[in-house]
Amino acid sequence: MWASGSEDTEDGRSVIKGDVLLGVKLASESASCNRASDVPLGTVLLESEDITAVAFRRLMKAQLPCCPPDFCFFTKQGWPLTKFQEANIRLVALVDECQVIRIRRVYNKPRIGVQRLNGNCLGFVFAEHGYKVTQLRSCLDEQIASCTHRHLPSTQVYHFVDRNNWPISIEQESQLIVLDILDGSTVCIQEHESLSAGRDGAMDVVPVENKRLQNLTKRQALTRGLTFRSGKDAVRQVATEKYSSLQEEGKEILISYVRAEAAHHAVTLKEQLSALGFSVYLDVDEIKTGVDWQDALNYAVSNCEVLVPLVTPHYGETRWTNREVKLADVLGKSVIPVSFVKRWPPRCLAIQFATTQFVMWKTENEIKEAKEKGERSSEDFRHWDKKYVIAVAREIGEMVRNDGEKPKPKRDPSKRGSMLRSYPAFLPDMVDGPVEVMEPRVGKPLIVIGLHPEQKLFGRSLKFLLENEGYEVWLSIEEVEANSQGDFPMKMARSVSADYRGQMHPLLKFTPSCTSVPEDFQSKADQAGVVVFVLSEAFANSKTSKGQVFYCEHRKHVIPIKYEEFDMPGWMNMLIGRKRYENSRTDGYKELVISRIRRALDPTARASEHNEMNEVKMAYSTRFLKQTIDAYSDLLKCVYVFGGVSISSKRTLDICRSLGQMLADVGDITLATGGLFGAADVVAESFSEACKSRHCEADIWHVVPERDDQDYTRKARQHADRTFQVVPYGRTVFSGDSMEERESIVARVFEIAVLIEGEADLSHECVEFLWNDHLVIPIKSTGGAAGGSFGIPHKIFEVPAGVAELDWNVLKDDNANAEDVATAVVKIIQSLQETLHLENNEPVGAIPRLRSRST
């Protein structure tokens, strides 16, 4: 748009021409006004100073070989500019009297210096200015070795001092943010007197109350290799070697949660557990940029002592929570769930959590008292007051302490059984640790068949067939028939905190009903070599069947048989829909089923590389798309738009145009589409036109597949050979070998999506977003898929945490005009970005830095 003049010489070289030569210097964080320590980067030639800072940024990147990848400008007076301000600031406002422009390197998070009260510098950490001081302490402990002590929690090693030289107590840390104690660009700490004297020597004095911490770190860890392996493991080293540099020892407690529902809850609970002296692992605080998320979480689960799942309504129904809780189960970790649901156990984890003792987020008495006081949010799990968080943290702490004092039996590493350990007090006195529920099987191989009672006759005929092949067969309906209620025979699961707070329940004793091991689905599935699921419409609608599939997915070799034609719900598509299934109405299906079972049970048979390579391909494609967009734009600020390919009403058309214009008004937004015609195309074109009118570049990406065997010429720019064309505006990136693959990749990459109208084929894309714990904003009043048709998951219509219900209601208001709807969508996007990153506690008004859990 703006550029200095240039011409080509005879030998083809480009010569830059211009009348103005400006110097560029790099300033440090501690010297925004002091120019003595500035580092010269070079000069930039341009035709005129009458350009914007955005245009000058492009010239700098073209002419300065050592230009930082990301930076901010300073005004003449030394004030930093945001990128949003750059588009409206002329260069003359930045050039000082020496014809120099000053910049400062910008990182994902600001650098904050750390020094002792006596002035000795300890180093620096990456942390947001809006972090609470408790979070800053975690950053110091993780990033600066001299701030840690091998025996003591950091709360007993040092305390913070504010700029008035006032010491800050541990209790006050959760009430202050970094800005409250920041002095220039540094924070100050003071070591406790009992430790500062021995700083140069060994500090081996350990208080009695911290011997528990020593015992925990001295325990021999369980195997550190990946238990749940994916195709990515075929092309990389074992995670143990890669991540041993991230943390020398595992942390005591790992918090697992659904980000869309409990991100802020996870942060506040970590603060309270940390204040009690526990080391707590929270993904967004631990996993650094560029580190593989799956490997890091596998390492964290393998090396923690206790998993604390925050069981909100959709816990276990996202890819990461599903894997985390299963890995903890298989490794025999202590599991202490915090229940935010009204019915326990949650259906998708009903089998695994059947006997697991849990902590209520609020007791029945607390909810009752809150109602009597007129608190509207007394039963709304999205609002968790600090007093309740403190109470839950104390209960968890007491349970972990009791667990840590109890000796653990050595496990035979040759046994790789599924096991679940609840709070140890729940077990009888003669049991010292977890109960192994899978022993080496003697006799015939066991095949478990999971099916709905409506397919009883089919199941029995299949059982007869397999028994004649020499297998032992167990039908899941035998469990239901043995149970008079016709549902899961639930073992006793109790809340530690149903009616009390602050002490262990005196009636929490061993009872036979909670330790007997009946012939139920869990015990049979654990012993089985293969699990066969008979898929039908009744099976898909059964909560019991859903729990069985969730339990077996990723644990067992599953062979699905499609009993009848029906529309698979989203959860079934994600868990087993991509496996090759046998059709019971096809000739020869019985021989195929027997062949697959033999192959699965044959120890000499090697698994096909097809599934492994598919996952390798998906992981590579996801990583490639992220890196491609990040090379030119900021992926963390992307909003993905998808919807109907043929707009059905003028109102929807007006909404699309208004939304594009208002997103452009926000400034620092990157827009992404699937490259299809219709709603997304209109939004992107409107966005592009609005940016041009403001003389700034429109940051638009279109993600399209290389090809698809289906005819998409009415929906997208597709050639006759079924390959796709480049979209004529914005940037186009090709990802995936089919439309379905492209949808799966996109759902792993983008955190927030907007759905407008849409047909039945959008159901898969919505389910993919939810499975990856990402958010979909449906403009419900536009109808179609966004209105709830075509089996779209109901979850996308629930008001997300942090979003104003008033704004959310505008999306389903048929009488709201286009401008009001677009305004509401923009507000929701901003609220979601803020809420999603409250775990980072970013300052209000800052541009959020999204952290994706997708691989």
Short mmCIF file of N, CA and C in Angstrom, two decimals, residues 606-709:
data_model
loop_
_atom_site.label_atom_id
_atom_site.label_comp_id
_atom_site.label_asym_id
_atom_site.label_seq_id
_atom_site.Cartn_x
_atom_site.Cartn_y
_atom_site.Cartn_z
N ARG A 606 0.86 -58.32 13.46
CA ARG A 606 1.22 -56.92 13.65
C ARG A 606 0.05 -56.03 13.20
N ALA A 607 -0.18 -54.98 13.95
CA ALA A 607 -1.27 -54.07 13.61
C ALA A 607 -0.97 -53.34 12.30
N SER A 608 -1.99 -53.05 11.56
CA SER A 608 -1.82 -52.30 10.32
C SER A 608 -1.34 -50.90 10.63
N GLU A 609 -0.48 -50.39 9.75
CA GLU A 609 0.02 -49.04 9.96
C GLU A 609 -0.98 -47.99 9.49
N HIS A 610 -2.14 -48.42 8.94
CA HIS A 610 -3.08 -47.47 8.36
C HIS A 610 -3.57 -46.45 9.38
N ASN A 611 -4.08 -46.94 10.54
CA ASN A 611 -4.59 -46.03 11.56
C ASN A 611 -3.49 -45.16 12.12
N GLU A 612 -2.30 -45.78 12.33
CA GLU A 612 -1.17 -45.01 12.85
C GLU A 612 -0.81 -43.88 11.89
N MET A 613 -0.72 -44.21 10.61
CA MET A 613 -0.32 -43.21 9.63
C MET A 613 -1.39 -42.13 9.47
N ASN A 614 -2.65 -42.49 9.62
CA ASN A 614 -3.71 -41.48 9.56
C ASN A 614 -3.53 -40.45 10.67
N GLU A 615 -3.22 -40.94 11.87
CA GLU A 615 -3.03 -40.01 12.98
C GLU A 615 -1.76 -39.18 12.79
N VAL A 616 -0.71 -39.81 12.25
CA VAL A 616 0.51 -39.06 11.94
C VAL A 616 0.19 -37.94 10.95
N LYS A 617 -0.59 -38.30 9.93
CA LYS A 617 -0.95 -37.32 8.92
C LYS A 617 -1.76 -36.17 9.51
N MET A 618 -2.76 -36.50 10.36
CA MET A 618 -3.59 -35.47 10.97
C MET A 618 -2.74 -34.56 11.86
N ALA A 619 -1.84 -35.16 12.64
CA ALA A 619 -1.00 -34.36 13.53
C ALA A 619 -0.08 -33.44 12.72
N TYR A 620 0.48 -33.97 11.65
CA TYR A 620 1.36 -33.15 10.81
C TYR A 620 0.59 -32.03 10.14
N SER A 621 -0.60 -32.36 9.60
CA SER A 621 -1.41 -31.34 8.91
C SER A 621 -1.83 -30.24 9.87
N THR A 622 -2.18 -30.63 11.10
CA THR A 622 -2.57 -29.63 12.10
C THR A 622 -1.40 -28.71 12.43
N ARG A 623 -0.24 -29.31 12.63
CA ARG A 623 0.94 -28.51 12.97
C ARG A 623 1.33 -27.61 11.80
N PHE A 624 1.24 -28.15 10.58
CA PHE A 624 1.59 -27.36 9.40
C PHE A 624 0.67 -26.16 9.25
N LEU A 625 -0.64 -26.36 9.46
CA LEU A 625 -1.58 -25.25 9.33
C LEU A 625 -1.30 -24.17 10.37
N LYS A 626 -1.03 -24.60 11.59
CA LYS A 626 -0.71 -23.62 12.63
C LYS A 626 0.53 -22.81 12.26
N GLN A 627 1.57 -23.50 11.85
CA GLN A 627 2.82 -22.81 11.53
C GLN A 627 2.68 -21.90 10.32
N THR A 628 1.89 -22.33 9.34
CA THR A 628 1.70 -21.52 8.14
C THR A 628 1.00 -20.21 8.47
N ILE A 629 -0.08 -20.31 9.24
CA ILE A 629 -0.81 -19.08 9.60
C ILE A 629 0.04 -18.20 10.50
N ASP A 630 0.73 -18.82 11.46
CA ASP A 630 1.53 -18.04 12.40
C ASP A 630 2.70 -17.33 11.73
N ALA A 631 3.14 -17.81 10.58
CA ALA A 631 4.26 -17.17 9.89
C ALA A 631 3.88 -15.81 9.33
N TYR A 632 2.60 -15.60 9.07
CA TYR A 632 2.13 -14.34 8.48
C TYR A 632 1.19 -13.57 9.40
N SER A 633 0.44 -14.29 10.22
CA SER A 633 -0.59 -13.66 11.06
C SER A 633 -0.39 -14.13 12.49
N ASP A 634 -1.31 -13.77 13.32
CA ASP A 634 -1.30 -14.24 14.70
C ASP A 634 -2.44 -15.23 14.84
N LEU A 635 -2.10 -16.51 14.83
CA LEU A 635 -3.11 -17.56 14.93
C LEU A 635 -3.94 -17.41 16.19
N LEU A 636 -3.34 -16.86 17.23
CA LEU A 636 -4.02 -16.75 18.50
C LEU A 636 -5.17 -15.74 18.47
N LYS A 637 -5.28 -14.99 17.38
CA LYS A 637 -6.34 -13.98 17.29
C LYS A 637 -7.33 -14.32 16.17
N CYS A 638 -7.33 -15.59 15.75
CA CYS A 638 -8.20 -16.01 14.65
C CYS A 638 -9.62 -16.31 15.12
N VAL A 639 -10.58 -15.95 14.29
CA VAL A 639 -11.98 -16.36 14.48
C VAL A 639 -12.40 -17.06 13.20
N TYR A 640 -12.89 -18.29 13.34
CA TYR A 640 -13.29 -19.09 12.19
C TYR A 640 -14.80 -18.94 11.97
N VAL A 641 -15.21 -18.71 10.71
CA VAL A 641 -16.62 -18.54 10.38
C VAL A 641 -17.03 -19.64 9.40
N PHE A 642 -18.13 -20.32 9.69
CA PHE A 642 -18.64 -21.31 8.77
C PHE A 642 -20.17 -21.29 8.81
N GLY A 643 -20.80 -21.87 7.78
CA GLY A 643 -22.26 -21.83 7.73
C GLY A 643 -22.80 -22.30 6.40
N GLY A 644 -24.04 -21.88 6.11
CA GLY A 644 -24.73 -22.32 4.91
C GLY A 644 -24.07 -21.81 3.64
N VAL A 645 -24.12 -22.61 2.57
CA VAL A 645 -23.51 -22.22 1.30
C VAL A 645 -24.51 -21.46 0.42
N SER A 646 -25.77 -21.48 0.81
CA SER A 646 -26.77 -20.67 0.10
C SER A 646 -27.60 -19.93 1.14
N ILE A 647 -27.44 -18.63 1.18
CA ILE A 647 -28.10 -17.81 2.21
C ILE A 647 -29.60 -17.75 1.91
N SER A 648 -30.41 -18.02 2.92
CA SER A 648 -31.85 -18.20 2.71
C SER A 648 -32.68 -16.93 2.87
N SER A 649 -32.13 -15.88 3.47
CA SER A 649 -32.94 -14.69 3.71
C SER A 649 -32.09 -13.43 3.64
N LYS A 650 -32.75 -12.30 3.38
CA LYS A 650 -32.05 -11.02 3.34
C LYS A 650 -31.52 -10.66 4.73
N ARG A 651 -32.26 -11.05 5.76
CA ARG A 651 -31.80 -10.76 7.12
C ARG A 651 -30.46 -11.43 7.41
N THR A 652 -30.32 -12.70 7.02
CA THR A 652 -29.05 -13.39 7.23
C THR A 652 -27.94 -12.72 6.44
N LEU A 653 -28.24 -12.30 5.21
CA LEU A 653 -27.25 -11.60 4.39
C LEU A 653 -26.80 -10.31 5.08
N ASP A 654 -27.74 -9.56 5.64
CA ASP A 654 -27.40 -8.32 6.35
C ASP A 654 -26.56 -8.61 7.60
N ILE A 655 -26.89 -9.70 8.30
CA ILE A 655 -26.12 -10.08 9.49
C ILE A 655 -24.67 -10.39 9.10
N CYS A 656 -24.50 -11.12 8.00
CA CYS A 656 -23.15 -11.48 7.55
C CYS A 656 -22.34 -10.23 7.21
N ARG A 657 -22.96 -9.31 6.51
CA ARG A 657 -22.24 -8.08 6.12
C ARG A 657 -21.89 -7.23 7.35
N SER A 658 -22.84 -7.10 8.25
CA SER A 658 -22.59 -6.30 9.46
C SER A 658 -21.50 -6.94 10.32
N LEU A 659 -21.52 -8.27 10.40
CA LEU A 659 -20.52 -8.96 11.22
C LEU A 659 -19.12 -8.75 10.65
N GLY A 660 -18.97 -8.83 9.33
CA GLY A 660 -17.67 -8.59 8.72
C GLY A 660 -17.16 -7.19 9.00
N GLN A 661 -18.05 -6.20 8.89
CA GLN A 661 -17.65 -4.81 9.14
C GLN A 661 -17.25 -4.60 10.61
N MET A 662 -18.02 -5.17 11.53
CA MET A 662 -17.73 -4.94 12.95
C MET A 662 -16.48 -5.69 13.41
N LEU A 663 -16.21 -6.84 12.81
CA LEU A 663 -14.96 -7.53 13.14
C LEU A 663 -13.76 -6.72 12.65
N ALA A 664 -13.92 -6.06 11.51
CA ALA A 664 -12.86 -5.19 11.01
C ALA A 664 -12.64 -4.01 11.95
N ASP A 665 -13.72 -3.52 12.56
CA ASP A 665 -13.62 -2.39 13.50
C ASP A 665 -12.82 -2.76 14.74
N VAL A 666 -12.87 -4.05 15.12
CA VAL A 666 -12.12 -4.47 16.31
C VAL A 666 -10.64 -4.22 16.11
N GLY A 667 -10.16 -4.39 14.87
CA GLY A 667 -8.76 -4.09 14.58
C GLY A 667 -7.90 -5.32 14.48
N ASP A 668 -7.45 -5.82 15.60
CA ASP A 668 -6.45 -6.88 15.61
C ASP A 668 -7.11 -8.26 15.56
N ILE A 669 -7.81 -8.54 14.47
CA ILE A 669 -8.54 -9.80 14.31
C ILE A 669 -8.11 -10.47 13.01
N THR A 670 -7.92 -11.76 13.05
CA THR A 670 -7.68 -12.55 11.85
C THR A 670 -8.92 -13.40 11.59
N LEU A 671 -9.41 -13.36 10.36
CA LEU A 671 -10.62 -14.09 10.01
C LEU A 671 -10.25 -15.33 9.20
N ALA A 672 -10.90 -16.44 9.49
CA ALA A 672 -10.65 -17.69 8.76
C ALA A 672 -11.97 -18.29 8.29
N THR A 673 -11.95 -18.90 7.10
CA THR A 673 -13.13 -19.58 6.56
C THR A 673 -12.69 -20.93 5.98
N GLY A 674 -13.68 -21.72 5.57
CA GLY A 674 -13.41 -22.98 4.90
C GLY A 674 -13.36 -22.86 3.39
N GLY A 675 -13.39 -21.64 2.88
CA GLY A 675 -13.29 -21.43 1.44
C GLY A 675 -14.57 -21.75 0.68
N LEU A 676 -15.69 -21.90 1.38
CA LEU A 676 -16.95 -22.24 0.72
C LEU A 676 -17.74 -20.97 0.39
N PHE A 677 -18.70 -21.13 -0.53
CA PHE A 677 -19.61 -20.02 -0.85
C PHE A 677 -20.56 -19.82 0.34
N GLY A 678 -21.35 -18.75 0.26
CA GLY A 678 -22.40 -18.56 1.25
C GLY A 678 -22.02 -17.64 2.39
N ALA A 679 -22.50 -17.98 3.57
CA ALA A 679 -22.41 -17.09 4.73
C ALA A 679 -20.97 -16.69 5.05
N ALA A 680 -20.06 -17.67 5.14
CA ALA A 680 -18.68 -17.36 5.50
C ALA A 680 -18.03 -16.47 4.45
N ASP A 681 -18.34 -16.72 3.18
CA ASP A 681 -17.77 -15.92 2.09
C ASP A 681 -18.23 -14.47 2.18
N VAL A 682 -19.51 -14.26 2.50
CA VAL A 682 -20.04 -12.89 2.61
C VAL A 682 -19.38 -12.16 3.79
N VAL A 683 -19.24 -12.84 4.93
CA VAL A 683 -18.60 -12.23 6.09
C VAL A 683 -17.16 -11.83 5.74
N ALA A 684 -16.43 -12.73 5.08
CA ALA A 684 -15.03 -12.46 4.76
C ALA A 684 -14.90 -11.31 3.75
N GLU A 685 -15.76 -11.26 2.74
CA GLU A 685 -15.70 -10.17 1.76
C GLU A 685 -16.03 -8.84 2.41
N SER A 686 -17.02 -8.83 3.29
CA SER A 686 -17.37 -7.60 4.00
C SER A 686 -16.22 -7.15 4.89
N PHE A 687 -15.58 -8.11 5.54
CA PHE A 687 -14.40 -7.83 6.38
C PHE A 687 -13.29 -7.22 5.54
N SER A 688 -13.06 -7.80 4.36
CA SER A 688 -12.01 -7.31 3.48
C SER A 688 -12.29 -5.88 3.01
N GLU A 689 -13.52 -5.61 2.60
CA GLU A 689 -13.87 -4.27 2.12
C GLU A 689 -13.76 -3.24 3.23
N ALA A 690 -14.17 -3.60 4.46
CA ALA A 690 -14.08 -2.67 5.58
C ALA A 690 -12.62 -2.34 5.90
N CYS A 691 -11.75 -3.34 5.83
CA CYS A 691 -10.33 -3.09 6.09
C CYS A 691 -9.73 -2.17 5.03
N LYS A 692 -10.10 -2.38 3.75
CA LYS A 692 -9.58 -1.53 2.68
C LYS A 692 -10.01 -0.09 2.86
N SER A 693 -11.25 0.11 3.30
CA SER A 693 -11.72 1.48 3.51
C SER A 693 -10.98 2.17 4.64
N ARG A 694 -10.38 1.39 5.52
CA ARG A 694 -9.59 1.95 6.62
C ARG A 694 -8.10 1.96 6.31
N HIS A 695 -7.75 1.65 5.05
CA HIS A 695 -6.36 1.65 4.58
C HIS A 695 -5.48 0.70 5.40
N CYS A 696 -6.02 -0.46 5.71
CA CYS A 696 -5.22 -1.47 6.39
C CYS A 696 -5.46 -2.82 5.72
N GLU A 697 -4.51 -3.70 5.88
CA GLU A 697 -4.58 -5.00 5.21
C GLU A 697 -5.57 -5.92 5.91
N ALA A 698 -6.42 -6.59 5.14
CA ALA A 698 -7.37 -7.55 5.69
C ALA A 698 -6.67 -8.89 5.90
N ASP A 699 -6.65 -9.36 7.13
CA ASP A 699 -5.97 -10.62 7.47
C ASP A 699 -7.00 -11.75 7.38
N ILE A 700 -7.07 -12.40 6.23
CA ILE A 700 -8.07 -13.43 5.97
C ILE A 700 -7.37 -14.70 5.48
N TRP A 701 -7.80 -15.84 6.03
CA TRP A 701 -7.29 -17.13 5.62
C TRP A 701 -8.45 -18.03 5.20
N HIS A 702 -8.25 -18.75 4.09
CA HIS A 702 -9.22 -19.74 3.64
C HIS A 702 -8.54 -21.10 3.68
N VAL A 703 -9.10 -22.02 4.43
CA VAL A 703 -8.53 -23.36 4.57
C VAL A 703 -9.38 -24.32 3.75
N VAL A 704 -8.83 -24.85 2.67
CA VAL A 704 -9.57 -25.74 1.78
C VAL A 704 -8.80 -27.05 1.62
N PRO A 705 -9.49 -28.15 1.31
CA PRO A 705 -8.78 -29.41 1.10
C PRO A 705 -8.10 -29.42 -0.27
N GLU A 706 -7.16 -30.35 -0.44
CA GLU A 706 -6.53 -30.50 -1.75
C GLU A 706 -7.57 -30.94 -2.78
N ARG A 707 -8.42 -31.89 -2.39
CA ARG A 707 -9.43 -32.40 -3.30
C ARG A 707 -10.51 -33.11 -2.49
N ASP A 708 -11.57 -33.48 -3.16
CA ASP A 708 -12.61 -34.33 -2.57
C ASP A 708 -13.31 -35.03 -3.71
N ASP A 709 -13.54 -36.32 -3.55
CA ASP A 709 -14.14 -37.09 -4.64
C ASP A 709 -15.58 -36.67 -4.93
#
